CSV table of N, CA and C in Angstrom, one decimal:
chain,number,residue,atom,x,y,z
I,844,MET,N,159.3,17.9,89.9
I,844,MET,CA,157.9,18.3,90.2
I,844,MET,C,157.7,18.5,91.6
I,845,PRO,N,157.1,19.6,92.0
I,845,PRO,CA,156.9,19.9,93.4
I,845,PRO,C,156.0,18.8,94.1
I,846,LEU,N,156.3,18.5,95.3
I,846,LEU,CA,155.5,17.5,96.0
I,846,LEU,C,154.1,17.9,96.1
I,847,ALA,N,153.7,19.2,96.2
I,847,ALA,CA,152.4,19.6,96.4
I,847,ALA,C,151.5,19.1,95.2
I,848,LYS,N,152.1,18.9,94.1
I,848,LYS,CA,151.3,18.5,92.9
I,848,LYS,C,151.1,17.0,92.8
I,849,CYS,N,151.7,16.3,93.8
I,849,CYS,CA,151.7,14.8,93.7
I,849,CYS,C,150.5,14.2,94.5
I,850,GLY,N,149.4,15.0,94.9
I,850,GLY,CA,148.3,14.5,95.4
I,850,GLY,C,148.4,14.5,97.0
I,851,TRP,N,147.7,13.6,97.6
I,851,TRP,CA,147.7,13.5,99.1
I,851,TRP,C,149.0,13.3,99.7
I,852,LEU,N,149.8,12.4,99.1
I,852,LEU,CA,151.1,12.1,99.6
I,852,LEU,C,152.0,13.3,99.6
I,853,GLY,N,151.9,14.1,98.6
I,853,GLY,CA,152.7,15.4,98.5
I,853,GLY,C,152.3,16.3,99.5
I,854,GLU,N,151.0,16.5,99.8
I,854,GLU,CA,150.5,17.3,100.7
I,854,GLU,C,151.0,16.9,102.2
I,855,PHE,N,150.9,15.6,102.4
I,855,PHE,CA,151.4,15.1,103.7
I,855,PHE,C,152.9,15.4,103.9
I,856,LEU,N,153.7,15.1,102.9
I,856,LEU,CA,155.1,15.3,102.9
I,856,LEU,C,155.4,16.8,103.2
I,857,ASN,N,154.7,17.7,102.5
I,857,ASN,CA,154.9,19.2,102.7
I,857,ASN,C,154.6,19.6,104.1
I,858,ARG,N,153.5,19.1,104.6
I,858,ARG,CA,153.2,19.4,106.0
I,858,ARG,C,154.2,18.9,107.0
I,859,TYR,N,154.6,17.7,106.7
I,859,TYR,CA,155.6,17.1,107.6
I,859,TYR,C,157.0,17.8,107.5
I,860,ALA,N,157.4,18.3,106.4
I,860,ALA,CA,158.6,19.1,106.2
I,860,ALA,C,158.4,20.4,106.9
I,861,GLU,N,157.3,21.1,106.7
I,861,GLU,CA,157.1,22.4,107.3
I,861,GLU,C,157.1,22.2,108.8
I,862,ASN,N,156.5,21.2,109.4
I,862,ASN,CA,156.5,20.9,110.8
I,862,ASN,C,157.9,20.8,111.3
I,863,ARG,N,158.7,20.0,110.6
I,863,ARG,CA,160.1,19.7,111.1
I,863,ARG,C,160.9,20.9,111.0
I,864,MET,N,160.7,21.8,110.1
I,864,MET,CA,161.4,23.0,109.9
I,864,MET,C,161.1,24.0,111.0
I,865,VAL,N,159.7,24.1,111.3
I,865,VAL,CA,159.3,25.0,112.4
I,865,VAL,C,159.9,24.5,113.8
I,866,LYS,N,159.9,23.2,114.0
I,866,LYS,CA,160.3,22.6,115.2
I,866,LYS,C,161.9,22.8,115.3
I,867,LEU,N,162.6,22.7,114.2
I,867,LEU,CA,164.0,23.0,114.2
I,867,LEU,C,164.3,24.4,114.6
I,868,LEU,N,163.6,25.3,114.0
I,868,LEU,CA,163.8,26.8,114.3
I,868,LEU,C,163.4,27.1,115.7
I,869,VAL,N,162.4,26.6,116.2
I,869,VAL,CA,162.0,26.8,117.6
I,869,VAL,C,163.1,26.3,118.5
I,870,HIS,N,163.5,25.0,118.2
I,870,HIS,CA,164.6,24.5,119.1
I,870,HIS,C,165.9,25.4,119.1
I,871,TRP,N,166.2,25.9,117.9
I,871,TRP,CA,167.4,26.8,117.7
I,871,TRP,C,167.3,28.0,118.5
I,872,VAL,N,166.2,28.7,118.4
I,872,VAL,CA,165.9,29.9,119.2
I,872,VAL,C,165.9,29.6,120.7
I,873,LEU,N,165.3,28.6,121.1
I,873,LEU,CA,165.2,28.1,122.6
I,873,LEU,C,166.6,27.9,123.0
I,874,SER,N,167.5,27.2,122.2
I,874,SER,CA,168.8,26.9,122.6
I,874,SER,C,169.7,28.2,122.8
I,875,ALA,N,169.4,29.2,121.9
I,875,ALA,CA,170.0,30.4,122.1
I,875,ALA,C,169.6,31.1,123.4
I,876,LEU,N,168.4,31.1,123.6
I,876,LEU,CA,167.9,31.7,124.9
I,876,LEU,C,168.5,31.0,126.1
I,877,CYS,N,168.6,29.7,126.0
I,877,CYS,CA,169.2,28.9,127.1
I,877,CYS,C,170.7,29.4,127.4
I,878,LEU,N,171.4,29.6,126.2
I,878,LEU,CA,172.8,30.1,126.3
I,878,LEU,C,172.8,31.5,127.0
I,879,LEU,N,171.9,32.3,126.7
I,879,LEU,CA,171.8,33.7,127.4
I,879,LEU,C,171.5,33.5,128.9
I,880,LEU,N,170.5,32.5,129.2
I,880,LEU,CA,170.2,32.2,130.5
I,880,LEU,C,171.4,31.8,131.4
I,881,VAL,N,172.2,30.8,130.8
I,881,VAL,CA,173.3,30.3,131.5
I,881,VAL,C,174.3,31.4,131.7
I,882,ALA,N,174.5,32.3,130.7
I,882,ALA,CA,175.5,33.4,130.8
I,882,ALA,C,175.1,34.3,132.0
I,883,ASN,N,173.8,34.4,132.3
I,883,ASN,CA,173.4,35.3,133.4
I,883,ASN,C,173.7,34.6,134.8
I,884,PHE,N,173.8,33.2,134.8
I,884,PHE,CA,174.0,32.6,136.1
I,884,PHE,C,175.3,32.0,136.4
I,885,VAL,N,176.0,31.7,135.4
I,885,VAL,CA,177.4,31.0,135.5
I,885,VAL,C,178.5,32.1,135.3
I,886,PRO,N,179.2,32.4,136.4
I,886,PRO,CA,180.3,33.3,136.2
I,886,PRO,C,181.4,32.7,135.3
I,887,GLY,N,181.9,33.5,134.4
I,887,GLY,CA,182.9,33.1,133.4
I,887,GLY,C,182.4,32.6,132.1
I,888,PHE,N,181.0,32.6,132.0
I,888,PHE,CA,180.3,32.1,130.8
I,888,PHE,C,179.6,33.4,130.2
I,889,TYR,N,180.2,33.9,129.0
I,889,TYR,CA,179.8,35.1,128.5
I,889,TYR,C,179.2,35.0,127.1
I,890,VAL,N,178.0,35.6,126.9
I,890,VAL,CA,177.5,35.7,125.5
I,890,VAL,C,177.1,37.2,125.3
I,891,ARG,N,177.7,37.7,124.2
I,891,ARG,CA,177.4,39.2,124.0
I,891,ARG,C,176.0,39.6,123.8
I,892,GLY,N,175.2,38.8,123.0
I,892,GLY,CA,173.8,39.2,122.7
I,892,GLY,C,173.1,38.0,122.1
I,893,PHE,N,171.9,38.3,121.6
I,893,PHE,CA,171.1,37.2,121.1
I,893,PHE,C,171.6,36.6,119.8
I,894,GLY,N,172.1,37.6,118.9
I,894,GLY,CA,172.7,37.1,117.6
I,894,GLY,C,173.8,36.2,117.9
I,895,THR,N,174.7,36.7,118.8
I,895,THR,CA,175.8,35.8,119.1
I,895,THR,C,175.4,34.4,119.7
I,896,ALA,N,174.3,34.4,120.5
I,896,ALA,CA,173.8,33.2,121.0
I,896,ALA,C,173.3,32.3,119.9
I,897,LEU,N,172.6,32.9,118.9
I,897,LEU,CA,172.2,32.1,117.8
I,897,LEU,C,173.3,31.4,117.1
I,898,ILE,N,174.3,32.2,116.8
I,898,ILE,CA,175.5,31.6,116.1
I,898,ILE,C,176.2,30.5,117.0
I,899,ALA,N,176.3,30.8,118.3
I,899,ALA,CA,176.9,29.9,119.2
I,899,ALA,C,176.1,28.6,119.3
I,900,ALA,N,174.8,28.6,119.3
I,900,ALA,CA,174.0,27.5,119.3
I,900,ALA,C,174.2,26.6,118.1
I,901,VAL,N,174.4,27.2,116.9
I,901,VAL,CA,174.7,26.4,115.8
I,901,VAL,C,176.1,25.7,115.8
I,902,VAL,N,177.1,26.5,116.2
I,902,VAL,CA,178.4,26.0,116.3
I,902,VAL,C,178.5,24.9,117.4
I,903,ILE,N,177.8,25.1,118.6
I,903,ILE,CA,177.9,24.1,119.6
I,903,ILE,C,177.2,22.8,119.0
I,904,GLY,N,176.1,22.9,118.3
I,904,GLY,CA,175.4,21.8,117.7
I,904,GLY,C,176.4,21.0,116.7
I,905,LEU,N,177.1,21.8,115.9
I,905,LEU,CA,178.0,21.2,115.0
I,905,LEU,C,179.2,20.5,115.7
I,906,VAL,N,179.8,21.2,116.7
I,906,VAL,CA,180.9,20.6,117.4
I,906,VAL,C,180.5,19.3,118.1
I,907,ASN,N,179.3,19.4,118.8
I,907,ASN,CA,178.8,18.3,119.5
I,907,ASN,C,178.4,17.1,118.6
I,908,GLY,N,178.0,17.4,117.4
I,908,GLY,CA,177.5,16.4,116.4
I,908,GLY,C,178.7,15.7,115.7
I,909,THR,N,179.9,16.3,115.7
I,909,THR,CA,181.0,15.7,115.0
I,909,THR,C,182.1,15.3,116.0
I,910,ILE,N,182.9,16.3,116.6
I,910,ILE,CA,184.0,15.9,117.5
I,910,ILE,C,183.5,15.3,118.8
I,911,GLY,N,182.4,15.9,119.3
I,911,GLY,CA,181.9,15.5,120.6
I,911,GLY,C,181.4,14.1,120.5
I,912,PHE,N,180.7,13.8,119.4
I,912,PHE,CA,180.1,12.4,119.2
I,912,PHE,C,181.3,11.4,119.1
I,913,LEU,N,182.3,11.7,118.3
I,913,LEU,CA,183.5,10.9,118.2
I,913,LEU,C,184.2,10.6,119.5
I,914,LEU,N,184.4,11.7,120.4
I,914,LEU,CA,185.0,11.6,121.6
I,914,LEU,C,184.2,10.8,122.6
I,915,LYS,N,182.8,11.0,122.6
I,915,LYS,CA,182.0,10.2,123.4
I,915,LYS,C,182.0,8.7,123.1
I,916,ILE,N,182.1,8.3,121.9
I,916,ILE,CA,182.3,6.9,121.5
I,916,ILE,C,183.6,6.4,122.0
I,917,LEU,N,184.7,7.1,121.7
I,917,LEU,CA,186.0,6.6,122.1
I,917,LEU,C,186.2,6.5,123.6
I,918,THR,N,185.5,7.4,124.4
I,918,THR,CA,185.7,7.4,125.8
I,918,THR,C,184.6,6.8,126.6
I,919,PHE,N,183.8,6.0,125.9
I,919,PHE,CA,182.6,5.4,126.5
I,919,PHE,C,183.0,4.5,127.7
I,920,PRO,N,184.1,3.6,127.6
I,920,PRO,CA,184.5,2.8,128.8
I,920,PRO,C,184.8,3.7,130.0
I,921,LEU,N,185.5,4.8,129.8
I,921,LEU,CA,185.8,5.7,130.9
I,921,LEU,C,184.6,6.4,131.5
I,922,THR,N,183.6,6.7,130.6
I,922,THR,CA,182.3,7.3,131.0
I,922,THR,C,181.5,6.3,131.9
I,923,ILE,N,181.6,5.0,131.6
I,923,ILE,CA,181.0,4.0,132.4
I,923,ILE,C,181.7,3.9,133.8
I,924,LEU,N,183.0,3.9,133.8
I,924,LEU,CA,183.7,3.8,135.1
I,924,LEU,C,183.6,5.0,135.9
I,925,THR,N,183.3,6.2,135.4
I,925,THR,CA,183.1,7.4,136.2
I,925,THR,C,181.6,7.7,136.4
I,926,PHE,N,180.8,6.7,136.1
I,926,PHE,CA,179.2,6.9,136.2
I,926,PHE,C,178.8,8.1,135.5
I,927,GLY,N,179.3,8.5,134.3
I,927,GLY,CA,178.9,9.6,133.5
I,927,GLY,C,179.5,10.9,133.7
I,928,ILE,N,180.3,11.0,134.8
I,928,ILE,CA,180.9,12.3,135.0
I,928,ILE,C,181.9,12.7,133.9
I,929,PHE,N,182.5,11.7,133.2
I,929,PHE,CA,183.4,12.1,132.1
I,929,PHE,C,182.7,12.6,131.0
I,930,TRP,N,181.5,12.2,130.8
I,930,TRP,CA,180.6,12.7,129.7
I,930,TRP,C,180.4,14.2,129.9
I,931,LEU,N,180.2,14.7,131.1
I,931,LEU,CA,180.1,16.1,131.4
I,931,LEU,C,181.4,16.9,131.1
I,932,LEU,N,182.5,16.2,131.4
I,932,LEU,CA,183.8,16.8,131.1
I,932,LEU,C,183.9,17.0,129.6
I,933,ILE,N,183.6,16.1,128.8
I,933,ILE,CA,183.6,16.2,127.3
I,933,ILE,C,182.7,17.3,126.9
I,934,ASN,N,181.5,17.4,127.4
I,934,ASN,CA,180.6,18.6,127.1
I,934,ASN,C,181.2,19.9,127.4
I,935,ALA,N,181.9,20.0,128.5
I,935,ALA,CA,182.6,21.2,128.9
I,935,ALA,C,183.7,21.5,127.9
I,936,LEU,N,184.5,20.5,127.5
I,936,LEU,CA,185.6,20.8,126.5
I,936,LEU,C,185.0,21.2,125.2
I,937,MET,N,183.8,20.6,124.8
I,937,MET,CA,183.2,21.0,123.5
I,937,MET,C,182.7,22.4,123.5
I,938,LEU,N,182.2,22.9,124.7
I,938,LEU,CA,181.7,24.3,124.9
I,938,LEU,C,182.9,25.2,124.7
I,939,LYS,N,184.0,24.9,125.4
I,939,LYS,CA,185.3,25.7,125.2
I,939,LYS,C,185.7,25.7,123.8
I,940,PHE,N,185.7,24.6,123.2
I,940,PHE,CA,186.1,24.5,121.7
I,940,PHE,C,185.3,25.4,120.8
I,941,ALA,N,184.0,25.3,121.0
I,941,ALA,CA,183.0,26.1,120.3
I,941,ALA,C,183.2,27.6,120.5
I,942,ALA,N,183.6,27.9,121.7
I,942,ALA,CA,183.8,29.4,122.0
I,942,ALA,C,184.9,29.9,121.2
I,943,ILE,N,185.9,29.1,120.8
I,943,ILE,CA,187.0,29.6,119.9
I,943,ILE,C,186.5,30.2,118.6
I,944,PHE,N,185.4,29.6,118.1
I,944,PHE,CA,185.0,30.0,116.8
I,944,PHE,C,184.0,31.1,116.7
I,945,VAL,N,183.4,31.4,117.8
I,945,VAL,CA,182.3,32.4,117.9
I,945,VAL,C,182.8,33.7,118.6
I,946,PRO,N,183.0,34.8,117.9
I,946,PRO,CA,183.4,36.0,118.6
I,946,PRO,C,182.1,36.5,119.5
I,947,GLY,N,182.4,36.9,120.7
I,947,GLY,CA,181.4,37.3,121.6
I,947,GLY,C,180.9,36.2,122.5
I,948,PHE,N,181.4,35.0,122.3
I,948,PHE,CA,181.0,33.9,123.2
I,948,PHE,C,182.3,33.4,123.7
I,949,GLU,N,182.3,33.5,125.1
I,949,GLU,CA,183.5,33.1,125.8
I,949,GLU,C,183.2,32.2,127.0
I,950,VAL,N,184.1,31.3,127.2
I,950,VAL,CA,184.0,30.4,128.4
I,950,VAL,C,185.3,30.5,129.0
I,951,ARG,N,185.4,31.1,130.2
I,951,ARG,CA,186.7,31.4,130.9
I,951,ARG,C,186.9,30.4,132.0
I,952,GLY,N,187.6,29.3,131.6
I,952,GLY,CA,187.9,28.3,132.6
I,952,GLY,C,187.1,27.0,132.4
I,953,LEU,N,187.6,26.0,133.1
I,953,LEU,CA,187.0,24.6,133.0
I,953,LEU,C,185.7,24.6,133.8
I,954,TRP,N,185.7,25.2,135.0
I,954,TRP,CA,184.5,25.1,135.9
I,954,TRP,C,183.4,25.8,135.3
I,955,PRO,N,183.5,27.1,134.7
I,955,PRO,CA,182.3,27.6,134.0
I,955,PRO,C,181.9,26.8,132.9
I,956,ALA,N,182.8,26.1,132.1
I,956,ALA,CA,182.4,25.3,131.1
I,956,ALA,C,181.7,24.1,131.6
I,957,PHE,N,182.2,23.5,132.6
I,957,PHE,CA,181.5,22.3,133.3
I,957,PHE,C,180.1,22.6,133.7
I,958,TRP,N,179.9,23.7,134.5
I,958,TRP,CA,178.6,24.1,135.0
I,958,TRP,C,177.7,24.6,133.9
I,959,GLY,N,178.2,25.3,133.0
I,959,GLY,CA,177.4,25.8,131.8
I,959,GLY,C,177.0,24.6,131.0
I,960,GLY,N,177.9,23.6,130.8
I,960,GLY,CA,177.5,22.4,130.0
I,960,GLY,C,176.4,21.6,130.7
I,961,LEU,N,176.5,21.5,132.0
I,961,LEU,CA,175.6,20.7,132.8
I,961,LEU,C,174.2,21.4,132.8
I,962,ILE,N,174.2,22.7,133.0
I,962,ILE,CA,172.9,23.4,133.0
I,962,ILE,C,172.3,23.4,131.6
I,963,LEU,N,173.1,23.6,130.5
I,963,LEU,CA,172.6,23.5,129.1
I,963,LEU,C,172.0,22.2,128.8
I,964,SER,N,172.6,21.1,129.3
I,964,SER,CA,172.2,19.8,129.0
I,964,SER,C,170.8,19.6,129.6
I,965,VAL,N,170.6,20.1,130.9
I,965,VAL,CA,169.3,20.0,131.6
I,965,VAL,C,168.3,20.8,130.9
I,966,LEU,N,168.6,22.0,130.5
I,966,LEU,CA,167.6,22.9,129.9
I,966,LEU,C,167.2,22.3,128.4
I,967,ASN,N,168.2,21.7,127.7
I,967,ASN,CA,167.9,21.1,126.4
I,967,ASN,C,167.0,19.9,126.5
I,968,MET,N,167.3,19.1,127.6
I,968,MET,CA,166.4,18.0,127.8
I,968,MET,C,165.0,18.4,128.0
I,969,ILE,N,164.8,19.5,128.8
I,969,ILE,CA,163.4,20.0,129.0
I,969,ILE,C,162.9,20.5,127.7
I,970,ILE,N,163.6,21.2,126.9
I,970,ILE,CA,163.1,21.7,125.6
I,970,ILE,C,162.7,20.5,124.7
I,971,ARG,N,163.5,19.6,124.6
I,971,ARG,CA,163.2,18.4,123.8
I,971,ARG,C,161.9,17.7,124.3
I,972,GLN,N,161.8,17.6,125.5
I,972,GLN,CA,160.5,16.9,126.1
I,972,GLN,C,159.3,17.8,125.8
I,973,VAL,N,159.4,19.1,126.0
I,973,VAL,CA,158.3,20.0,125.8
I,973,VAL,C,157.9,20.0,124.3
I,974,LEU,N,158.9,20.1,123.4
I,974,LEU,CA,158.5,20.0,121.9
I,974,LEU,C,158.0,18.7,121.6
I,975,LYS,N,158.5,17.6,122.2
I,975,LYS,CA,158.0,16.2,121.9
I,975,LYS,C,156.6,16.1,122.3
I,976,ASN,N,156.2,16.6,123.5
I,976,ASN,CA,154.9,16.4,124.0
I,976,ASN,C,153.9,17.3,123.4
I,977,ARG,N,154.4,18.4,122.8
I,977,ARG,CA,153.5,19.4,122.1
I,977,ARG,C,152.9,18.8,120.7
I,978,ASN,N,153.8,17.9,120.2
I,978,ASN,CA,153.4,17.2,118.9
I,978,ASN,C,152.5,16.0,119.1
I,979,ASP,N,152.5,15.5,120.3
I,979,ASP,CA,151.8,14.2,120.6
I,979,ASP,C,150.3,14.5,120.8
């Protein structure tokens, strides 16, 4: 039975699900735009176009959510000893790894991956904050 036919609770859940979906899609598009922005400023960081950036954003999210998450847990003591610098190195390696799977998305070298990962992290923090404040 569709939730919309379940009264006020169904309507609330439908609105909540729609809001979450719109928020997810907006975040996805903004993440792709951030990739294009980074590609314009970081030498060695290449994205062919917006479609490639959309695919790359999904792959980066999947890589960071699986392998990146596991690596960050395993290397947490090293991250503490380096005051978080090692975390940035893991982000750089995850960007290079994601670039293997997306044609038209290239990260040529560790330094472009490092600076690209750093800038993407800052831009994504800003996006999350803006989207969070918009709903409050």
